[in-house]
PDB file of C-alpha atoms in Angstrom:
ATOM      1  CA  ASN A   1       0.000   0.000   0.000  1.00  0.00           C
ATOM      2  CA  ARG A   2       2.959   2.332   0.564  1.00  0.00           C
ATOM      3  CA  GLY A   3       4.283   1.732  -2.943  1.00  0.00           C
ATOM      4  CA  HIS A   4       7.129  -0.691  -2.286  1.00  0.00           C
ATOM      5  CA  ASP A   5       7.448  -3.096  -5.196  1.00  0.00           C
ATOM      6  CA  ASP A   6      10.736  -4.902  -4.587  1.00  0.00           C
ATOM      7  CA  ILE A   7       9.581  -7.306  -1.873  1.00  0.00           C
ATOM      8  CA  VAL A   8      10.597 -10.954  -1.539  1.00  0.00           C
ATOM      9  CA  PHE A   9       8.965 -13.437   0.830  1.00  0.00           C
ATOM     10  CA  PHE A  10      11.165 -16.279   2.083  1.00  0.00           C
ATOM     11  CA  VAL A  11       8.704 -18.930   3.231  1.00  0.00           C
ATOM     12  CA  GLU A  12       9.859 -21.799   5.401  1.00  0.00           C
ATOM     13  CA  GLY A  13       7.625 -24.831   5.688  1.00  0.00           C
ATOM     14  CA  PRO A  14       4.691 -25.965   3.515  1.00  0.00           C
ATOM     15  CA  VAL A  15       5.218 -25.057  -0.140  1.00  0.00           C
ATOM     16  CA  THR A  16       1.488 -24.289  -0.347  1.00  0.00           C
ATOM     17  CA  VAL A  17       2.092 -21.010   1.491  1.00  0.00           C
ATOM     18  CA  ALA A  18       4.714 -19.867  -1.019  1.00  0.00           C
ATOM     19  CA  ASP A  19       2.402 -20.958  -3.840  1.00  0.00           C
ATOM     20  CA  TYR A  20      -0.425 -18.889  -2.378  1.00  0.00           C
ATOM     21  CA  LEU A  21       1.759 -15.781  -2.263  1.00  0.00           C
ATOM     22  CA  LYS A  22       2.797 -16.340  -5.885  1.00  0.00           C
ATOM     23  CA  GLN A  23      -0.871 -16.535  -6.843  1.00  0.00           C
ATOM     24  CA  GLN A  24      -1.218 -13.031  -5.400  1.00  0.00           C
ATOM     25  CA  ASN A  25       1.545 -11.894  -7.799  1.00  0.00           C
ATOM     26  CA  LEU A  26       4.096 -11.608  -4.986  1.00  0.00           C
ATOM     27  CA  LYS A  27       7.692 -12.814  -5.137  1.00  0.00           C
ATOM     28  CA  ALA A  28       8.043 -15.875  -2.915  1.00  0.00           C
ATOM     29  CA  VAL A  29      10.933 -18.269  -2.345  1.00  0.00           C
ATOM     30  CA  ALA A  30      10.145 -21.617  -0.724  1.00  0.00           C
ATOM     31  CA  ILE A  31      12.906 -22.743   1.622  1.00  0.00           C
ATOM     32  CA  PRO A  32      13.149 -26.110   3.425  1.00  0.00           C
ATOM     33  CA  GLU A  33      11.588 -26.485   6.844  1.00  0.00           C
ATOM     34  CA  ASN A  34      14.088 -26.328   9.723  1.00  0.00           C
ATOM     35  CA  ILE A  35      16.699 -24.880   7.368  1.00  0.00           C
ATOM     36  CA  SER A  36      20.120 -24.342   8.927  1.00  0.00           C
ATOM     37  CA  VAL A  37      21.501 -20.849   9.456  1.00  0.00           C
ATOM     38  CA  SER A  38      24.374 -21.502   7.024  1.00  0.00           C
ATOM     39  CA  ASP A  39      22.015 -22.774   4.299  1.00  0.00           C
ATOM     40  CA  GLU A  40      19.765 -19.767   4.755  1.00  0.00           C
ATOM     41  CA  ARG A  41      22.802 -17.484   4.482  1.00  0.00           C
ATOM     42  CA  ASP A  42      23.684 -19.129   1.155  1.00  0.00           C
ATOM     43  CA  ILE A  43      20.169 -18.492  -0.176  1.00  0.00           C
ATOM     44  CA  LEU A  44      20.206 -14.838   0.890  1.00  0.00           C
ATOM     45  CA  ALA A  45      23.570 -14.408  -0.853  1.00  0.00           C
ATOM     46  CA  ASN A  46      21.743 -14.780  -4.179  1.00  0.00           C
ATOM     47  CA  TYR A  47      19.780 -11.574  -3.576  1.00  0.00           C
ATOM     48  CA  LYS A  48      20.826  -7.963  -3.332  1.00  0.00           C
ATOM     49  CA  ARG A  49      21.200  -6.364   0.080  1.00  0.00           C
ATOM     50  CA  ALA A  50      17.828  -5.401   1.507  1.00  0.00           C
ATOM     51  CA  ASP A  51      16.825  -2.084   3.049  1.00  0.00           C
ATOM     52  CA  VAL A  52      14.935  -4.025   5.709  1.00  0.00           C
ATOM     53  CA  ILE A  53      14.346  -7.647   6.668  1.00  0.00           C
ATOM     54  CA  ILE A  54      11.162  -8.423   8.621  1.00  0.00           C
ATOM     55  CA  CYS A  55      10.959 -11.848  10.232  1.00  0.00           C
ATOM     56  CA  GLU A  56       9.060 -13.901  12.740  1.00  0.00           C
ATOM     57  CA  MET A  57      10.931 -14.711  15.937  1.00  0.00           C
ATOM     58  CA  LEU A  58      10.367 -18.464  15.776  1.00  0.00           C
ATOM     59  CA  GLU A  59      13.815 -20.122  15.570  1.00  0.00           C
ATOM     60  CA  CYS A  60      15.437 -16.706  14.976  1.00  0.00           C
ATOM     61  CA  CYS A  61      18.421 -17.353  17.234  1.00  0.00           C
ATOM     62  CA  LEU A  62      21.269 -14.872  17.657  1.00  0.00           C
ATOM     63  CA  ASN A  63      23.248 -16.491  14.820  1.00  0.00           C
ATOM     64  CA  ARG A  64      20.304 -16.102  12.447  1.00  0.00           C
ATOM     65  CA  GLN A  65      19.798 -12.524  13.571  1.00  0.00           C
ATOM     66  CA  ALA A  66      23.486 -11.860  12.763  1.00  0.00           C
ATOM     67  CA  VAL A  67      23.019 -13.288   9.266  1.00  0.00           C
ATOM     68  CA  PHE A  68      19.997 -11.062   8.660  1.00  0.00           C
ATOM     69  CA  LYS A  69      21.944  -7.999   9.818  1.00  0.00           C
ATOM     70  CA  LYS A  70      24.674  -8.822   7.311  1.00  0.00           C
ATOM     71  CA  PHE A  71      22.205  -8.846   4.422  1.00  0.00           C
ATOM     72  CA  SER A  72      20.071  -5.885   5.492  1.00  0.00           C
ATOM     73  CA  SER A  73      20.361  -2.300   6.686  1.00  0.00           C
ATOM     74  CA  LYS A  74      17.633  -2.871   9.280  1.00  0.00           C
ATOM     75  CA  VAL A  75      16.232  -6.009  10.919  1.00  0.00           C
ATOM     76  CA  VAL A  76      12.731  -6.081  12.428  1.00  0.00           C
ATOM     77  CA  ILE A  77      11.392  -9.028  14.429  1.00  0.00           C
ATOM     78  CA  PHE A  78       7.736  -9.795  15.146  1.00  0.00           C
ATOM     79  CA  ASP A  79       7.507 -11.838  18.347  1.00  0.00           C
ATOM     80  CA  ASP A  80       4.412 -13.044  20.208  1.00  0.00           C
ATOM     81  CA  LEU A  81       6.259 -14.319  23.294  1.00  0.00           C
ATOM     82  CA  LEU A  82       9.131 -11.914  24.019  1.00  0.00           C
ATOM     83  CA  ASP A  83      11.113 -14.660  25.703  1.00  0.00           C
ATOM     84  CA  ASN A  84      14.283 -14.467  23.635  1.00  0.00           C
ATOM     85  CA  ARG A  85      17.552 -12.593  23.352  1.00  0.00           C
ATOM     86  CA  TYR A  86      17.641  -9.909  20.678  1.00  0.00           C
ATOM     87  CA  ASN A  87      20.379  -8.190  18.712  1.00  0.00           C
ATOM     88  CA  VAL A  88      18.348  -6.415  16.025  1.00  0.00           C
ATOM     89  CA  ASP A  89      17.055  -2.924  15.337  1.00  0.00           C
ATOM     90  CA  LEU A  90      13.412  -3.338  16.304  1.00  0.00           C
ATOM     91  CA  VAL A  91      11.177  -5.895  18.040  1.00  0.00           C
ATOM     92  CA  ILE A  92       7.409  -5.545  17.652  1.00  0.00           C
ATOM     93  CA  SER A  93       4.959  -7.433  19.848  1.00  0.00           C
ATOM     94  CA  ALA A  94       1.250  -7.104  20.547  1.00  0.00           C
ATOM     95  CA  GLN A  95       1.614  -7.848  24.246  1.00  0.00           C
ATOM     96  CA  ALA A  96       3.172  -6.341  27.335  1.00  0.00           C
ATOM     97  CA  LEU A  97       6.893  -6.707  27.938  1.00  0.00           C
ATOM     98  CA  PRO A  98       7.511  -9.559  30.393  1.00  0.00           C
ATOM     99  CA  ALA A  99       9.507  -8.986  33.537  1.00  0.00           C
ATOM    100  CA  TYR A 100      11.950 -11.872  33.429  1.00  0.00           C
ATOM    101  CA  GLY A 101      14.927  -9.911  32.220  1.00  0.00           C
ATOM    102  CA  ASN A 102      15.306 -10.757  28.530  1.00  0.00           C
ATOM    103  CA  THR A 103      15.744  -7.081  27.685  1.00  0.00           C
ATOM    104  CA  GLU A 104      18.749  -6.919  30.005  1.00  0.00           C
ATOM    105  CA  ILE A 105      20.531  -9.681  28.079  1.00  0.00           C
ATOM    106  CA  SER A 106      19.624  -8.182  24.685  1.00  0.00           C
ATOM    107  CA  SER A 107      21.548  -5.543  22.777  1.00  0.00           C
ATOM    108  CA  PRO A 108      20.968  -2.045  24.215  1.00  0.00           C
ATOM    109  CA  LYS A 109      20.513  -0.890  20.602  1.00  0.00           C
ATOM    110  CA  THR A 110      17.389  -3.030  20.193  1.00  0.00           C
ATOM    111  CA  LYS A 111      14.214  -0.947  20.332  1.00  0.00           C
ATOM    112  CA  PHE A 112      10.916  -2.484  21.533  1.00  0.00           C
ATOM    113  CA  GLU A 113       7.484  -1.454  20.289  1.00  0.00           C
ATOM    114  CA  ILE A 114       4.836  -3.321  22.275  1.00  0.00           C
ATOM    115  CA  GLY A 115       1.115  -3.284  23.012  1.00  0.00           C
ATOM    116  CA  TYR A 116      -2.228  -4.347  21.548  1.00  0.00           C
ATOM    117  CA  LYS A 117      -2.131  -1.549  18.980  1.00  0.00           C
ATOM    118  CA  TYR A 118       0.369  -3.726  17.096  1.00  0.00           C
ATOM    119  CA  PHE A 119      -1.977  -6.689  16.898  1.00  0.00           C
ATOM    120  CA  MET A 120      -2.242  -7.648  13.225  1.00  0.00           C
ATOM    121  CA  MET A 121      -6.000  -7.944  12.849  1.00  0.00           C
ATOM    122  CA  SER A 122      -7.414  -7.699   9.357  1.00  0.00           C
ATOM    123  CA  SER A 123      -9.943  -5.074   8.356  1.00  0.00           C
ATOM    124  CA  ASP A 124     -12.552  -7.808   7.876  1.00  0.00           C
ATOM    125  CA  PHE A 125     -12.444  -8.531  11.595  1.00  0.00           C
ATOM    126  CA  LEU A 126     -12.147  -4.900  12.648  1.00  0.00           C
ATOM    127  CA  ALA A 127     -15.367  -4.161  10.769  1.00  0.00           C
ATOM    128  CA  HIS A 128     -17.187  -6.341  13.316  1.00  0.00           C
ATOM    129  CA  THR A 129     -16.299  -3.947  16.128  1.00  0.00           C
ATOM    130  CA  ARG A 130     -18.988  -1.684  14.671  1.00  0.00           C
ATOM    131  CA  LYS A 131     -21.619  -4.402  14.347  1.00  0.00           C
ATOM    132  CA  THR A 132     -24.151  -5.764  16.807  1.00  0.00           C
ATOM    133  CA  ARG A 133     -25.002  -9.402  17.175  1.00  0.00           C
ATOM    134  CA  GLU A 134     -27.808 -11.362  18.776  1.00  0.00           C
ATOM    135  CA  HIS A 135     -27.207 -14.685  20.501  1.00  0.00           C
ATOM    136  CA  SER A 136     -29.497 -17.530  21.469  1.00  0.00           C
ATOM    137  CA  ASN A 137     -29.085 -20.674  23.533  1.00  0.00           C
ATOM    138  CA  ALA A 138     -29.527 -22.826  20.438  1.00  0.00           C
ATOM    139  CA  ILE A 139     -26.409 -24.218  18.755  1.00  0.00           C
ATOM    140  CA  ASP A 140     -26.939 -25.311  15.176  1.00  0.00           C
ATOM    141  CA  SER A 141     -23.627 -24.472  13.494  1.00  0.00           C
ATOM    142  CA  ILE A 142     -20.069 -24.997  14.729  1.00  0.00           C
ATOM    143  CA  LEU A 143     -16.813 -23.707  13.225  1.00  0.00           C
ATOM    144  CA  ILE A 144     -13.500 -25.418  14.055  1.00  0.00           C
ATOM    145  CA  ALA A 145     -10.182 -23.728  13.224  1.00  0.00           C
ATOM    146  CA  PHE A 146      -6.741 -23.882  14.843  1.00  0.00           C
ATOM    147  CA  GLY A 147      -4.562 -21.804  12.537  1.00  0.00           C
ATOM    148  CA  GLY A 148      -1.556 -22.655  10.415  1.00  0.00           C
ATOM    149  CA  GLY A 149       0.151 -25.380  12.430  1.00  0.00           C
ATOM    150  CA  SER A 150      -0.180 -29.158  12.384  1.00  0.00           C
ATOM    151  CA  TYR A 151      -2.930 -29.658  14.919  1.00  0.00           C
ATOM    152  CA  ASP A 152      -4.344 -32.979  13.747  1.00  0.00           C
ATOM    153  CA  ALA A 153      -5.034 -34.224  17.280  1.00  0.00           C
ATOM    154  CA  ALA A 154      -7.074 -31.149  18.160  1.00  0.00           C
ATOM    155  CA  TYR A 155      -9.159 -31.451  14.978  1.00  0.00           C
ATOM    156  CA  LEU A 156      -9.819 -35.149  15.547  1.00  0.00           C
ATOM    157  CA  LYS A 157     -10.684 -34.738  19.231  1.00  0.00           C
ATOM    158  CA  SER A 158     -13.120 -31.969  18.304  1.00  0.00           C
ATOM    159  CA  ALA A 159     -14.724 -34.186  15.655  1.00  0.00           C
ATOM    160  CA  ARG A 160     -15.139 -37.044  18.152  1.00  0.00           C
ATOM    161  CA  ALA A 161     -16.597 -34.757  20.806  1.00  0.00           C
ATOM    162  CA  ILE A 162     -19.168 -33.364  18.381  1.00  0.00           C
ATOM    163  CA  PHE A 163     -20.041 -36.852  17.141  1.00  0.00           C
ATOM    164  CA  ASP A 164     -20.710 -37.950  20.744  1.00  0.00           C
ATOM    165  CA  GLN A 165     -23.395 -35.299  21.230  1.00  0.00           C
ATOM    166  CA  GLU A 166     -27.035 -36.295  21.007  1.00  0.00           C
ATOM    167  CA  LYS A 167     -27.659 -33.684  18.313  1.00  0.00           C
ATOM    168  CA  SER A 168     -26.346 -33.164  14.804  1.00  0.00           C
ATOM    169  CA  PHE A 169     -24.767 -29.837  13.877  1.00  0.00           C
ATOM    170  CA  LYS A 170     -23.661 -28.105  10.729  1.00  0.00           C
ATOM    171  CA  THR A 171     -19.945 -28.439  11.405  1.00  0.00           C
ATOM    172  CA  THR A 172     -17.258 -26.687   9.352  1.00  0.00           C
ATOM    173  CA  PHE A 173     -13.540 -27.379   9.690  1.00  0.00           C
ATOM    174  CA  VAL A 174     -11.069 -24.816   8.305  1.00  0.00           C
ATOM    175  CA  LEU A 175      -7.705 -26.553   7.891  1.00  0.00           C
ATOM    176  CA  GLY A 176      -5.796 -23.595   6.460  1.00  0.00           C
ATOM    177  CA  TYR A 177      -3.835 -23.103   3.262  1.00  0.00           C
ATOM    178  CA  ASP A 178      -1.732 -26.200   3.896  1.00  0.00           C
ATOM    179  CA  TYR A 179      -4.774 -28.399   3.264  1.00  0.00           C
ATOM    180  CA  ASN A 180      -4.156 -31.996   4.329  1.00  0.00           C
ATOM    181  CA  GLN A 181      -6.391 -34.462   2.474  1.00  0.00           C
ATOM    182  CA  ASP A 182      -5.409 -37.356   4.745  1.00  0.00           C
ATOM    183  CA  LEU A 183      -6.493 -35.338   7.780  1.00  0.00           C
ATOM    184  CA  ALA A 184      -9.724 -34.362   6.031  1.00  0.00           C
ATOM    185  CA  ASP A 185     -10.496 -38.021   5.311  1.00  0.00           C
ATOM    186  CA  GLU A 186      -9.795 -38.956   8.926  1.00  0.00           C
ATOM    187  CA  ILE A 187     -12.078 -36.192  10.211  1.00  0.00           C
ATOM    188  CA  LEU A 188     -14.869 -37.454   7.966  1.00  0.00           C
ATOM    189  CA  ARG A 189     -14.453 -40.941   9.387  1.00  0.00           C
ATOM    190  CA  GLU A 190     -14.911 -39.485  12.864  1.00  0.00           C
ATOM    191  CA  LEU A 191     -17.702 -37.075  11.895  1.00  0.00           C
ATOM    192  CA  PRO A 192     -19.482 -38.027   8.655  1.00  0.00           C
ATOM    193  CA  GLY A 193     -21.143 -35.062   6.976  1.00  0.00           C
ATOM    194  CA  ALA A 194     -18.671 -32.469   8.230  1.00  0.00           C
ATOM    195  CA  ILE A 195     -17.749 -29.633   5.863  1.00  0.00           C
ATOM    196  CA  ILE A 196     -13.966 -29.443   5.453  1.00  0.00           C
ATOM    197  CA  ILE A 197     -12.280 -26.561   3.639  1.00  0.00           C
ATOM    198  CA  GLY A 198      -8.767 -25.210   3.227  1.00  0.00           C
ATOM    199  CA  GLY A 199      -7.541 -21.629   3.294  1.00  0.00           C
ATOM    200  CA  VAL A 200     -10.315 -19.026   3.260  1.00  0.00           C
ATOM    201  CA  ASN A 201     -10.459 -15.267   2.864  1.00  0.00           C
ATOM    202  CA  ASN A 202     -13.761 -14.833   4.720  1.00  0.00           C
ATOM    203  CA  MET A 203     -12.950 -16.206   8.182  1.00  0.00           C
ATOM    204  CA  ALA A 204     -14.605 -13.233   9.885  1.00  0.00           C
ATOM    205  CA  GLU A 205     -17.906 -13.961   8.177  1.00  0.00           C
ATOM    206  CA  LEU A 206     -17.617 -17.694   8.835  1.00  0.00           C
ATOM    207  CA  MET A 207     -17.184 -16.960  12.531  1.00  0.00           C
ATOM    208  CA  ALA A 208     -19.986 -14.426  12.628  1.00  0.00           C
ATOM    209  CA  GLN A 209     -22.345 -16.937  10.993  1.00  0.00           C
ATOM    210  CA  SER A 210     -21.523 -19.699  13.497  1.00  0.00           C
ATOM    211  CA  ASP A 211     -23.272 -20.288  16.791  1.00  0.00           C
ATOM    212  CA  LEU A 212     -20.093 -21.686  18.332  1.00  0.00           C
ATOM    213  CA  ALA A 213     -16.396 -21.676  17.415  1.00  0.00           C
ATOM    214  CA  ILE A 214     -13.808 -24.189  18.607  1.00  0.00           C
ATOM    215  CA  VAL A 215     -10.481 -22.414  18.142  1.00  0.00           C
ATOM    216  CA  SER A 216      -6.896 -22.231  19.316  1.00  0.00           C
ATOM    217  CA  ALA A 217      -6.092 -20.019  22.294  1.00  0.00           C
ATOM    218  CA  GLY A 218      -3.839 -17.786  20.183  1.00  0.00           C
ATOM    219  CA  TYR A 219      -4.872 -15.217  17.584  1.00  0.00           C
ATOM    220  CA  LEU A 220      -8.123 -17.028  16.818  1.00  0.00           C
ATOM    221  CA  LYS A 221      -9.486 -16.507  20.327  1.00  0.00           C
ATOM    222  CA  LEU A 222      -9.259 -12.732  19.829  1.00  0.00           C
ATOM    223  CA  GLU A 223     -10.853 -13.002  16.388  1.00  0.00           C
ATOM    224  CA  ALA A 224     -13.718 -14.957  17.948  1.00  0.00           C
ATOM    225  CA  ALA A 225     -14.073 -12.261  20.595  1.00  0.00           C
ATOM    226  CA  VAL A 226     -14.117  -9.462  18.024  1.00  0.00           C
ATOM    227  CA  THR A 227     -16.871 -11.196  16.036  1.00  0.00           C
ATOM    228  CA  ARG A 228     -18.692 -11.912  19.333  1.00  0.00           C
ATOM    229  CA  THR A 229     -18.686 -15.627  18.585  1.00  0.00           C
ATOM    230  CA  PRO A 230     -19.094 -17.883  21.641  1.00  0.00           C
ATOM    231  CA  ALA A 231     -15.967 -20.032  21.686  1.00  0.00           C
ATOM    232  CA  ILE A 232     -14.291 -23.038  23.225  1.00  0.00           C
ATOM    233  CA  LEU A 233     -10.514 -22.552  23.361  1.00  0.00           C
ATOM    234  CA  ILE A 234      -7.962 -25.324  22.946  1.00  0.00           C
ATOM    235  CA  ALA A 235      -4.361 -24.555  23.868  1.00  0.00           C
ATOM    236  CA  THR A 236      -2.624 -25.868  20.755  1.00  0.00           C
ATOM    237  CA  GLN A 237       0.721 -24.354  21.827  1.00  0.00           C
ATOM    238  CA  TRP A 238       2.383 -24.551  25.236  1.00  0.00           C
ATOM    239  CA  HIS A 239       2.435 -20.778  25.699  1.00  0.00           C
ATOM    240  CA  GLN A 240      -1.291 -20.360  25.166  1.00  0.00           C
TER     241      GLN A 240
END
């Protein structure tokens, strides 16, 4: 939106994510999952020095941070835990700074920008802050979504729990852009008749149209709250 046109996404993990970005006419490079720091350095060496590198904190150890600084004039980290050591220009997090001393062991040159104003919520969800919603005690439709990780156990346990109820529901599973057909087939064996879809661009509306959401206790719990969707939270990550 600001007019930058020389942007490259380096996507670790499922190739489907890089493919999705390419479909949006964005430059995307798929790199192997759990890539080593030295291998990532070799890949970056094929590209011109960047004005800025923006990365997620996950697995961004000090050695990886040093590599990014070598190939960029500025390094920005997005972190949702703030439990690491930092030697970069800027760390952005949508939560309060914890008190267990990680800033003291980080570089004094690292700047922190923290608080809920940095929460990356899409405009589709924000639009629901201006809407009203009526609720009833009846539950006819259920939406299940746990985000972009491999949360097969949570999906299957949810399917079994719904199957064990004395009532049938319109149940929709959103598996994300890394759609797993084997998981979809297994869910259908547990809950015949379930609707199973991959990546969607209307999650806000899907939530708002559901009587109940079963979601992870990360970003999705806040998205359920914004759409005023009654929700059951499952901690799919230890820090949730």
